[in-house]
PDB file of C-alpha atoms in Angstrom:
ATOM      1  CA  MET L   1       1.562  -0.665  14.507  1.00  0.00           C
ATOM      2  CA  SER L   2       3.345  -1.971  11.446  1.00  0.00           C
ATOM      3  CA  LEU L   3       3.265  -0.825   7.856  1.00  0.00           C
ATOM      4  CA  VAL L   4       4.423  -1.785   4.404  1.00  0.00           C
ATOM      5  CA  ASN L   5       4.854  -0.299   0.934  1.00  0.00           C
ATOM      6  CA  VAL L   6       6.950   2.708   1.799  1.00  0.00           C
ATOM      7  CA  GLY L   7       9.282   4.161  -0.824  1.00  0.00           C
ATOM      8  CA  ALA L   8      12.971   4.448   0.085  1.00  0.00           C
ATOM      9  CA  PHE L   9      12.783   8.215   0.570  1.00  0.00           C
ATOM     10  CA  ALA L  10       9.855   7.914   2.974  1.00  0.00           C
ATOM     11  CA  ALA L  11      11.076   4.782   4.750  1.00  0.00           C
ATOM     12  CA  SER L  12      13.567   6.660   6.917  1.00  0.00           C
ATOM     13  CA  ALA L  13      10.870   9.140   7.977  1.00  0.00           C
ATOM     14  CA  ALA L  14       8.475   6.307   8.789  1.00  0.00           C
ATOM     15  CA  ALA L  15      11.150   4.381  10.682  1.00  0.00           C
ATOM     16  CA  ALA L  16      11.679   7.407  12.935  1.00  0.00           C
ATOM     17  CA  ILE L  17       8.094   7.261  14.218  1.00  0.00           C
ATOM     18  CA  PRO L  18       8.092   5.826  17.757  1.00  0.00           C
ATOM     19  CA  GLY L  19       6.380   2.446  18.036  1.00  0.00           C
ATOM     20  CA  LEU L  20       6.155   1.873  14.307  1.00  0.00           C
ATOM     21  CA  ARG L  21       7.761  -1.112  12.599  1.00  0.00           C
ATOM     22  CA  VAL L  22       8.390  -0.966   8.850  1.00  0.00           C
ATOM     23  CA  ILE L  23       7.811  -4.255   7.018  1.00  0.00           C
ATOM     24  CA  ASP L  24       8.823  -4.575   3.382  1.00  0.00           C
ATOM     25  CA  PRO L  25       6.785  -7.007   1.283  1.00  0.00           C
ATOM     26  CA  PRO L  26       8.769  -9.396  -0.942  1.00  0.00           C
ATOM     27  CA  ARG L  27       8.453  -7.049  -3.927  1.00  0.00           C
ATOM     28  CA  ALA L  28       9.575  -3.722  -2.504  1.00  0.00           C
ATOM     29  CA  ARG L  29      11.876  -0.807  -3.275  1.00  0.00           C
ATOM     30  CA  GLU L  30      14.142  -1.709  -6.231  1.00  0.00           C
ATOM     31  CA  ARG L  31      12.133  -4.913  -6.822  1.00  0.00           C
ATOM     32  CA  GLY L  32       8.807  -3.188  -6.154  1.00  0.00           C
ATOM     33  CA  LEU L  33       5.507  -4.010  -7.793  1.00  0.00           C
ATOM     34  CA  CYS L  34       3.779  -0.914  -9.095  1.00  0.00           C
ATOM     35  CA  CYS L  35       0.085  -0.705  -8.220  1.00  0.00           C
ATOM     36  CA  GLY L  36      -0.664   0.389 -11.790  1.00  0.00           C
ATOM     37  CA  GLY L  37      -2.338   3.691 -10.930  1.00  0.00           C
ATOM     38  CA  GLY L  38       0.366   5.876 -12.415  1.00  0.00           C
ATOM     39  CA  GLY L  39       0.297   3.780 -15.569  1.00  0.00           C
ATOM     40  CA  GLY L  40      -3.378   4.494 -16.156  1.00  0.00           C
ATOM     41  CA  HIS L  41      -4.846   1.316 -14.648  1.00  0.00           C
ATOM     42  CA  MET L  42      -6.910   3.522 -12.378  1.00  0.00           C
ATOM     43  CA  TRP L  43      -9.034   4.571 -15.369  1.00  0.00           C
ATOM     44  CA  MET L  44      -9.009   1.509 -17.616  1.00  0.00           C
ATOM     45  CA  GLU L  45     -10.284  -2.027 -17.491  1.00  0.00           C
ATOM     46  CA  VAL L  46      -7.459  -4.559 -17.593  1.00  0.00           C
ATOM     47  CA  LYS L  47      -8.183  -7.949 -19.129  1.00  0.00           C
ATOM     48  CA  SER L  48      -6.410 -10.327 -16.779  1.00  0.00           C
ATOM     49  CA  GLU L  49      -7.293 -12.836 -14.106  1.00  0.00           C
ATOM     50  CA  LYS L  50      -6.630 -10.280 -11.345  1.00  0.00           C
ATOM     51  CA  ARG L  51      -6.086  -6.538 -11.405  1.00  0.00           C
ATOM     52  CA  VAL L  52      -2.618  -5.453 -10.317  1.00  0.00           C
ATOM     53  CA  ASN L  53      -3.955  -3.494  -7.335  1.00  0.00           C
ATOM     54  CA  VAL L  54      -5.677  -6.656  -6.054  1.00  0.00           C
ATOM     55  CA  ILE L  55      -2.461  -8.653  -6.475  1.00  0.00           C
ATOM     56  CA  ARG L  56      -0.554  -5.935  -4.627  1.00  0.00           C
ATOM     57  CA  THR L  57      -3.135  -5.725  -1.858  1.00  0.00           C
ATOM     58  CA  GLU L  58      -3.003  -9.492  -1.332  1.00  0.00           C
ATOM     59  CA  GLU L  59       0.798  -9.305  -1.060  1.00  0.00           C
ATOM     60  CA  LEU L  60       0.521  -6.497   1.477  1.00  0.00           C
ATOM     61  CA  LEU L  61      -2.073  -8.378   3.532  1.00  0.00           C
ATOM     62  CA  ALA L  62       0.232 -11.413   3.608  1.00  0.00           C
ATOM     63  CA  THR L  63       2.822  -9.381   5.545  1.00  0.00           C
ATOM     64  CA  GLY L  64       0.442  -9.188   8.501  1.00  0.00           C
ATOM     65  CA  ALA L  65       0.721  -5.406   8.685  1.00  0.00           C
ATOM     66  CA  GLN L  66      -2.252  -3.452   9.975  1.00  0.00           C
ATOM     67  CA  THR L  67      -1.449  -0.294   8.012  1.00  0.00           C
ATOM     68  CA  VAL L  68      -0.070   0.291   4.538  1.00  0.00           C
ATOM     69  CA  ALA L  69       1.689   3.601   4.105  1.00  0.00           C
ATOM     70  CA  THR L  70       2.783   5.100   0.834  1.00  0.00           C
ATOM     71  CA  ALA L  71       4.070   8.407  -0.455  1.00  0.00           C
ATOM     72  CA  CYS L  72       2.370   7.908  -3.834  1.00  0.00           C
ATOM     73  CA  PRO L  73      -1.187   9.220  -4.295  1.00  0.00           C
ATOM     74  CA  PHE L  74      -1.864   6.614  -6.994  1.00  0.00           C
ATOM     75  CA  CYS L  75      -0.820   3.769  -4.673  1.00  0.00           C
ATOM     76  CA  LEU L  76      -2.992   5.245  -1.946  1.00  0.00           C
ATOM     77  CA  ALA L  77      -6.074   5.126  -4.190  1.00  0.00           C
ATOM     78  CA  MET L  78      -5.281   1.778  -5.818  1.00  0.00           C
ATOM     79  CA  VAL L  79      -4.519  -0.089  -2.577  1.00  0.00           C
ATOM     80  CA  ASP L  80      -7.575   1.462  -0.940  1.00  0.00           C
ATOM     81  CA  LEU L  81      -9.699   0.082  -3.774  1.00  0.00           C
ATOM     82  CA  GLY L  82      -7.857  -3.248  -3.623  1.00  0.00           C
ATOM     83  CA  ARG L  83      -8.646  -3.714   0.061  1.00  0.00           C
ATOM     84  CA  LYS L  84     -12.326  -3.040  -0.663  1.00  0.00           C
ATOM     85  CA  VAL L  85     -12.358  -5.571  -3.508  1.00  0.00           C
ATOM     86  CA  VAL L  86     -10.820  -8.311  -1.342  1.00  0.00           C
ATOM     87  CA  GLY L  87     -12.970  -7.424   1.681  1.00  0.00           C
ATOM     88  CA  ALA L  88     -10.112  -6.265   3.910  1.00  0.00           C
ATOM     89  CA  GLU L  89     -11.399  -2.813   4.891  1.00  0.00           C
ATOM     90  CA  GLU L  90     -11.503  -3.771   8.573  1.00  0.00           C
ATOM     91  CA  ARG L  91      -8.087  -5.493   8.567  1.00  0.00           C
ATOM     92  CA  LEU L  92      -5.973  -3.012   6.637  1.00  0.00           C
ATOM     93  CA  ALA L  93      -5.703   0.768   6.865  1.00  0.00           C
ATOM     94  CA  VAL L  94      -4.177   2.728   3.968  1.00  0.00           C
ATOM     95  CA  LYS L  95      -2.470   6.033   4.739  1.00  0.00           C
ATOM     96  CA  ASP L  96      -0.011   8.500   3.340  1.00  0.00           C
ATOM     97  CA  VAL L  97       3.311   8.561   5.192  1.00  0.00           C
ATOM     98  CA  SER L  98       2.661  12.212   6.018  1.00  0.00           C
ATOM     99  CA  GLU L  99      -0.517  11.160   7.884  1.00  0.00           C
ATOM    100  CA  LEU L 100       1.487   8.835  10.109  1.00  0.00           C
ATOM    101  CA  ILE L 101       4.031  11.548  10.834  1.00  0.00           C
ATOM    102  CA  ALA L 102       1.261  14.014  11.704  1.00  0.00           C
ATOM    103  CA  GLU L 103      -0.449  11.454  13.946  1.00  0.00           C
ATOM    104  CA  SER L 104       2.815  10.770  15.782  1.00  0.00           C
ATOM    105  CA  LEU L 105       3.210  14.468  16.556  1.00  0.00           C
ATOM    106  CA  GLY L 106      -0.154  14.532  18.273  1.00  0.00           C
TER     107      GLY L 106
END
């Protein structure tokens, strides 16, 4: 299993999970691309060619990861919607880092 989009504070916890490989997308951590949820994009219509959560989801899909993990509830919702918009529900799982830790404990 591999995952992307993990904040710095959660990356060390994720990296400690046996069998998991953390992949950072090009825009990650200090150079990260916000999904827009915390900025209100979850509730408003943005007039642009693509919504930021779709752009972010496409970047995450390009990493080849099967799972995206985040510690942000807004990112969780926005990337989940983004994968539905681009038709990637079967290719990409979206989870909270705490879910992965719980799963690894059995």
